[in-house]
């Protein structure tokens, strides 16, 4: 069965420092992977995706993520955190062979960037 | 820009009431989805629709039904609301085909059942 794990409920980082939000997945075959962000009282916004090709993908707001097939991970990173990056982050996976197109989401990681 | 709208941001209903949550997208997307979001559980799929008048159960369909009479609109129905359906409900849509698999989300409806 497909699944996504976000092992940290919360990540704290100082402004200007690099940040990493972790995600590991379990899916048969080659997955499609996504990161979404949710600001308070808002819906989810798409940040970036990995479909195929270069393992390092760049997305919105200076975020990037690295696909590591051997470790089945897709960690979200940013070289220099901003206070405005504080939000709830969701990793999601889709099995390309699944005709339902549904996404499986992790439980979310709250990022707090302190000034 | 893709726009997905939901009829209400906040809703308070009583136990046993029939509740309608509406979602509209303006990009001619074929696929639409309803999720609920609960702390520590992430998003869980309730129902989805491939196209007009088509619907499929997701992972947690019990207590819910859906309607898709027009391509742009996907409604979630709580036949008899219960307190355990208090949650944030998120609607999403996506382009058809494999090339752009990401989903676009509405702002959410926070439903409280008392």
Coordinates of C-alpha atoms in Angstrom, one line a residue, chain A residues 46-101:
Chain A
X46 CA 1.4 23.6 -4.6
X47 CA 5.2 24.1 -4.1
X48 CA 6.9 21.6 -6.3
X49 CA 6.8 18.2 -7.8
X50 CA 9.1 15.4 -8.9
X51 CA 8.0 13.4 -11.9
X52 CA 11.2 12.2 -13.6
X53 CA 14.6 13.5 -14.5
X54 CA 16.9 15.6 -12.3
X55 CA 16.7 14.5 -8.7
X56 CA 16.8 18.1 -7.5
X57 CA 13.7 20.0 -8.2
X58 CA 13.1 23.7 -7.6
X59 CA 9.8 25.2 -6.8
X60 CA 8.1 28.3 -5.5
X61 CA 9.4 30.7 -2.9
X62 CA 13.0 29.5 -3.1
X63 CA 12.2 25.9 -2.0
X64 CA 13.7 22.8 -3.5
X65 CA 13.5 19.1 -2.9
X66 CA 15.8 16.2 -3.5
X67 CA 14.5 12.8 -4.7
X68 CA 16.5 9.9 -3.3
X69 CA 15.3 6.7 -4.7
X70 CA 17.6 4.4 -2.6
X71 CA 16.4 6.1 0.6
X72 CA 12.8 6.6 -0.7
X73 CA 13.0 10.2 0.5
X74 CA 11.9 13.5 -0.9
X75 CA 13.1 16.1 1.7
X76 CA 12.1 19.8 1.3
X77 CA 14.9 22.3 1.6
X78 CA 15.6 26.0 1.6
X79 CA 19.0 27.6 1.9
X80 CA 17.9 30.6 4.0
X81 CA 14.6 30.5 6.0
X82 CA 12.3 33.5 6.3
X83 CA 9.8 34.2 9.1
X84 CA 7.1 34.2 6.4
X85 CA 7.9 30.5 5.6
X86 CA 6.3 29.5 8.9
X87 CA 3.4 27.3 7.8
X88 CA 2.2 23.7 7.6
X89 CA 3.9 21.6 5.0
X90 CA 2.6 18.4 3.4
X91 CA 4.4 15.8 1.4
X92 CA 2.3 13.7 -1.0
X93 CA 2.8 10.8 -3.3
X94 CA 1.0 9.4 -6.3
X95 CA 1.5 6.1 -7.9
X96 CA 1.5 6.7 -11.7
X97 CA -0.1 3.3 -12.2
X98 CA -3.1 4.3 -10.1
X99 CA -5.8 5.4 -12.4
X100 CA -7.7 7.2 -9.7
X101 CA -5.1 10.1 -9.7

